[in-house]
CSV table of C-alpha atoms in Angstrom, one decimal:
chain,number,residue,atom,x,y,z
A,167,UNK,CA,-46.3,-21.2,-13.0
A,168,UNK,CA,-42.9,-22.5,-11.7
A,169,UNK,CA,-41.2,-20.3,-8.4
A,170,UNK,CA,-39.4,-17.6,-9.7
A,171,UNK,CA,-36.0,-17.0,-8.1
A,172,UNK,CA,-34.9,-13.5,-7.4
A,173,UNK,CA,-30.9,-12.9,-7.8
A,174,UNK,CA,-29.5,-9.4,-6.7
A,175,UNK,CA,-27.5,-8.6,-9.1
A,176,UNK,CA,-24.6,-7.2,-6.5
A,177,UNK,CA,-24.2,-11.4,-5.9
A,178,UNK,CA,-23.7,-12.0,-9.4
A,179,UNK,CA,-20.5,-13.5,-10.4
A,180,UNK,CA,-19.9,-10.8,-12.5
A,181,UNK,CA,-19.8,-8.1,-9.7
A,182,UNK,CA,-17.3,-9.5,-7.7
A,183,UNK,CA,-14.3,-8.1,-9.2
A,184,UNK,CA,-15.8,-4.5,-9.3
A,185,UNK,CA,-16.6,-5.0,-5.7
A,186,UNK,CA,-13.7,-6.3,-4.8
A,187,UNK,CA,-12.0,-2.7,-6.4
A,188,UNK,CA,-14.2,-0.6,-4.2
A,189,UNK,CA,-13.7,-2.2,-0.9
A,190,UNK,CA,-9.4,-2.3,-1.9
A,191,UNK,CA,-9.2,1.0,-3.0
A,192,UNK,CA,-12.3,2.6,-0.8
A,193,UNK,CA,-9.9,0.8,2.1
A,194,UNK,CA,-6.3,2.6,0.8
A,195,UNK,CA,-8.2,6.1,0.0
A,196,UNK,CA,-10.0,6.1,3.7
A,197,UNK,CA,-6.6,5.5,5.2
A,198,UNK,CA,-4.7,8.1,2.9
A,199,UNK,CA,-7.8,10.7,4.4
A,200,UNK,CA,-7.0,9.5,8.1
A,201,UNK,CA,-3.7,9.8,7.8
A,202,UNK,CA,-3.6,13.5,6.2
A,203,UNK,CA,-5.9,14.4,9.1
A,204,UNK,CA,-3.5,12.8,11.8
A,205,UNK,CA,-0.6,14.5,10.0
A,206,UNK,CA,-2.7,17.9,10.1
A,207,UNK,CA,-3.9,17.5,14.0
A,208,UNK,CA,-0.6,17.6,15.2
A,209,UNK,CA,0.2,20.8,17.1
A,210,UNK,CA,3.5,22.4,18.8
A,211,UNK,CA,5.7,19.9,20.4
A,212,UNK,CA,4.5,17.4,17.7
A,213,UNK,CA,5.2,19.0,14.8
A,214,UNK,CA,8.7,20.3,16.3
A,215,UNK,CA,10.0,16.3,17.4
A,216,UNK,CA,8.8,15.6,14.0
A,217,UNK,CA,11.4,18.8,12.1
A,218,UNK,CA,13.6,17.8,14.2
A,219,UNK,CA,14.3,13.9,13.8
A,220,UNK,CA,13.8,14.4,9.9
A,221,UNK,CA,16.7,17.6,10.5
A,222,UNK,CA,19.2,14.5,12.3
A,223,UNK,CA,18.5,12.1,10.0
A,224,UNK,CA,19.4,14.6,7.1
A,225,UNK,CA,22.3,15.5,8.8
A,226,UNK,CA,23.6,12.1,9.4
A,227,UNK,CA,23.0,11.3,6.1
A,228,UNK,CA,25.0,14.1,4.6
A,229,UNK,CA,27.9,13.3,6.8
A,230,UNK,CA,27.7,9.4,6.1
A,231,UNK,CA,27.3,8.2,9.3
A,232,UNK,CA,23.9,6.2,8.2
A,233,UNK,CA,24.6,3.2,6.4
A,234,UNK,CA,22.7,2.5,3.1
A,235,UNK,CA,19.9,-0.2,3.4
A,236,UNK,CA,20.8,-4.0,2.6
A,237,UNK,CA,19.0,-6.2,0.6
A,238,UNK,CA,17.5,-8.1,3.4
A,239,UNK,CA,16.0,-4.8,4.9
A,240,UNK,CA,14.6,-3.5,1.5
A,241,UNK,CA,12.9,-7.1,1.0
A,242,UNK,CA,11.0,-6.8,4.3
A,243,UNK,CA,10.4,-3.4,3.5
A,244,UNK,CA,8.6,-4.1,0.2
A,245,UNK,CA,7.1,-7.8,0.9
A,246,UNK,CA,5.5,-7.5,4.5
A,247,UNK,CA,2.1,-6.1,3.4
A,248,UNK,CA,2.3,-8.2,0.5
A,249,UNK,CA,3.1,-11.4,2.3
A,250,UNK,CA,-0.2,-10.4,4.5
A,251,UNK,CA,-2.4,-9.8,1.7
A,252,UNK,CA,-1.5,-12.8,0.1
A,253,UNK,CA,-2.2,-15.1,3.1
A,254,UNK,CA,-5.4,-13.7,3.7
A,255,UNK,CA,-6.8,-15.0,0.6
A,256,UNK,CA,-6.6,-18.5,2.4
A,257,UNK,CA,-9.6,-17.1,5.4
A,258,UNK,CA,-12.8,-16.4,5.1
A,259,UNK,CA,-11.3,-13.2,7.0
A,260,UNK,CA,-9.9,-12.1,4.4
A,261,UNK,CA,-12.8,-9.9,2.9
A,262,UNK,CA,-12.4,-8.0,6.1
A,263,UNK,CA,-9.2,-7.6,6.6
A,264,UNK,CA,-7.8,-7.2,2.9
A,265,UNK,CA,-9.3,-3.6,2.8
A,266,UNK,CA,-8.3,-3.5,6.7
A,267,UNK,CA,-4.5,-3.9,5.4
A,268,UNK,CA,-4.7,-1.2,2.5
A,269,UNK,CA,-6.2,1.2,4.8
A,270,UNK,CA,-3.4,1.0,7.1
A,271,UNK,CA,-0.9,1.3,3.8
A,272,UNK,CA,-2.6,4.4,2.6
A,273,UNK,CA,-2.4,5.6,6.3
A,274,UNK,CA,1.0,5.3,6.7
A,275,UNK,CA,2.0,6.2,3.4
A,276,UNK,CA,-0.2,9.3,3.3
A,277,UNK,CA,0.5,10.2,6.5
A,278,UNK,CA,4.7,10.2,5.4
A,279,UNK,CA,3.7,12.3,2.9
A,280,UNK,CA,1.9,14.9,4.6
A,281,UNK,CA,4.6,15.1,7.3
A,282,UNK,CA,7.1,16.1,5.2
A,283,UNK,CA,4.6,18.8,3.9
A,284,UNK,CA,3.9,20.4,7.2
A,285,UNK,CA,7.1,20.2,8.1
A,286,UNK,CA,9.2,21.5,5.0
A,287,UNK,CA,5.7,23.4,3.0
A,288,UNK,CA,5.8,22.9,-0.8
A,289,UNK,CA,9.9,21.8,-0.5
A,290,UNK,CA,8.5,19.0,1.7
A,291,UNK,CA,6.1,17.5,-1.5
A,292,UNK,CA,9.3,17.7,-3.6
A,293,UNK,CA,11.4,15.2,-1.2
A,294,UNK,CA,8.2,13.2,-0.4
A,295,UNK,CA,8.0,12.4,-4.2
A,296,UNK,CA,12.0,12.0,-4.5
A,297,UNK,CA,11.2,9.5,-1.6
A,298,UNK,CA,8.8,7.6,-2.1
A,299,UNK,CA,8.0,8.4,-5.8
A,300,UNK,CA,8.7,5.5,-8.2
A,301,UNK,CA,9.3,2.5,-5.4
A,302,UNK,CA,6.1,3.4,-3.7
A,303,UNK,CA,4.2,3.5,-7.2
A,304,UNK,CA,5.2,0.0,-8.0
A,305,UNK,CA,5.1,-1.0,-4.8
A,306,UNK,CA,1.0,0.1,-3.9
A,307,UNK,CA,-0.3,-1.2,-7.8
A,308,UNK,CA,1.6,-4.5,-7.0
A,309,UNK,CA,-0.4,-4.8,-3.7
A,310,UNK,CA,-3.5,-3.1,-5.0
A,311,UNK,CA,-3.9,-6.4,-7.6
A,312,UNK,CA,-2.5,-8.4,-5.0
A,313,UNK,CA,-5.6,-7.4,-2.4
A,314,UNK,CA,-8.2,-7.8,-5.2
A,315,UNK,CA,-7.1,-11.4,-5.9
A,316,UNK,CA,-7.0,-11.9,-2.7
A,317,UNK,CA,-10.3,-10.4,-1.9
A,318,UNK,CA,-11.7,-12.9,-4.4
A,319,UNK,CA,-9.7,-15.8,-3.2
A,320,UNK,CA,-11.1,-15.2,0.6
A,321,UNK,CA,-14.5,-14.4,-1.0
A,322,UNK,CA,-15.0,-17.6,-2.9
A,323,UNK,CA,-13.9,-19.5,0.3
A,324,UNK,CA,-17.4,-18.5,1.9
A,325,UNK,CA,-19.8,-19.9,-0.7
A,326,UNK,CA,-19.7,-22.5,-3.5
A,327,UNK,CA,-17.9,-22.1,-5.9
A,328,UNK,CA,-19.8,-20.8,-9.3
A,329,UNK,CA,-19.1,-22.1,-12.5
A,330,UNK,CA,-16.9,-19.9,-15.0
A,331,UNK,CA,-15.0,-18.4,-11.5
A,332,UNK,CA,-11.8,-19.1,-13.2
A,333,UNK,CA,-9.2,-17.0,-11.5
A,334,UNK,CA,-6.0,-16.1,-13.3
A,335,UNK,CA,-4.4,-15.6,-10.0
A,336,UNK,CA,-0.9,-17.2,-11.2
A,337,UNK,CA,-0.5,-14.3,-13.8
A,338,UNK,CA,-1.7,-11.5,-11.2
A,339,UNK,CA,1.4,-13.0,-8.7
A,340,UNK,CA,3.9,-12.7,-11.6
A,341,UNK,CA,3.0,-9.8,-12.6
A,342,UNK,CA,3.4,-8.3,-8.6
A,343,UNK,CA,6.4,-10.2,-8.1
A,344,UNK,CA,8.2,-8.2,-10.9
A,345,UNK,CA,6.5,-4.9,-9.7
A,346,UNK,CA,8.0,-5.5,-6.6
A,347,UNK,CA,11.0,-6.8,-7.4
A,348,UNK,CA,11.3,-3.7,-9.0
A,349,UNK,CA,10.2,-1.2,-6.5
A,350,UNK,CA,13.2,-2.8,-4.1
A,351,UNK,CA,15.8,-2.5,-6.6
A,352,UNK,CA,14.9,1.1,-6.9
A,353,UNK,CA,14.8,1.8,-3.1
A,354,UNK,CA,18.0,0.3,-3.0
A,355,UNK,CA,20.2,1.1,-6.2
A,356,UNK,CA,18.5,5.2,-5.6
A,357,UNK,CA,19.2,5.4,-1.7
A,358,UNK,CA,22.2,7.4,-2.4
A,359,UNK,CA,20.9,10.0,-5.1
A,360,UNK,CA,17.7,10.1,-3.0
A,361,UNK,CA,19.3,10.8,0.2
A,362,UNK,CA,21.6,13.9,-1.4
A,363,UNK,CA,18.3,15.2,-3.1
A,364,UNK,CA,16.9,15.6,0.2
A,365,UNK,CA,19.8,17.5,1.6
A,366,UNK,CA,19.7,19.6,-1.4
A,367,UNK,CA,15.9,20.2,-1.3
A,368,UNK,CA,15.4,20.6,2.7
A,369,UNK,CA,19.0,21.7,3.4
């Protein structure tokens, strides 16, 4: 009888994409948990500096004194994670430090969230969602397919190649360059309406 070869069907071509969808969004949903528990270990003089810079920046955004964001700002703002993910799928490094890069996005995005809840209670989850609502949605699924592509790009780069590993990755950076796109025309065509809703909901 001729050797039999053994393949584990977690290598299989097939699997890739589904693990490269737990390690993304196992990555985002660990940092979302840290950053919830950061938010909810801070005591006394933490919580207050926090109330109170959130308080000055409401005020000087109700007198006018803060300028609304340009272009330039909201670009960097939306593209920096983006720009990392996407050069990552060049490395072998990459299927580290893709889900690396969306835990510290669901950290910092979770933990925005959660400050505004301890600080404001149930008003505060009304102005994180006028925040960060619709820009941030488009914003995380553009970067969420953005990381898995990338996952498989960096992935591939540590073996050979297998045949029928076709990736449709030009229609996966279309598609995010319009989601993001859109998130920064949002962030900056609402930063007016967003900033009064805040007044009006933590005023």
């Amino acid at each position: 009888m001729g050797k039999q070869t053994r393949v584990r069907l977690w290598s299989l071509p097939s699997m890739q994409p589904t693990k490269a969808i737990l390690l993304t969004a196992g990555g985002f949903a660990l940092g979302g948990l840290l950053g919830c528990l950061f938010s909810a270990c801070l005591q006394g003089e933490g919580v207050s500096a926090l109330t109170a810079y959130l308080e000055r920046y409401l005020a000087l955004a109700e007198t006018g004194e803060t300028a609304p964001p340009d272009w330039l700002a909201v670009g960097w703002q939306v593209l920096r994670e983006a720009l990392v993910v996407g050069l990552l799928r060049f490395t072998v490094l990459g299927v580290l430090l893709v889900p690396l890069v969306m835990g510290v996005k669901g950290f910092l995005l979770s933990f925005a969230i959660s400050a505004f809840v301890r600080c404001y209670c149930w008003r505060g989850l009304g102005a994180a969602l006028l925040l960060f609502g619709a820009p941030e949605c488009l914003q995380v699924t553009a970067l969420f397919l953005l990381a898995v592509e990338s996952w498989l790009g960096a992935e591939r780069r540590g073996r050979e190649p297998r045949a029928g590993e076709e990736s449709e990755s030009l229609r996966v950076y279309l598609v995010c360059i319009l989601l993001l796109a859109g998130s920064a025309a949002l962030q900056k065509l609402l930063a007016g309406p967003t900033v009064r809703g805040l007044a009006l909901l933590l005023g």
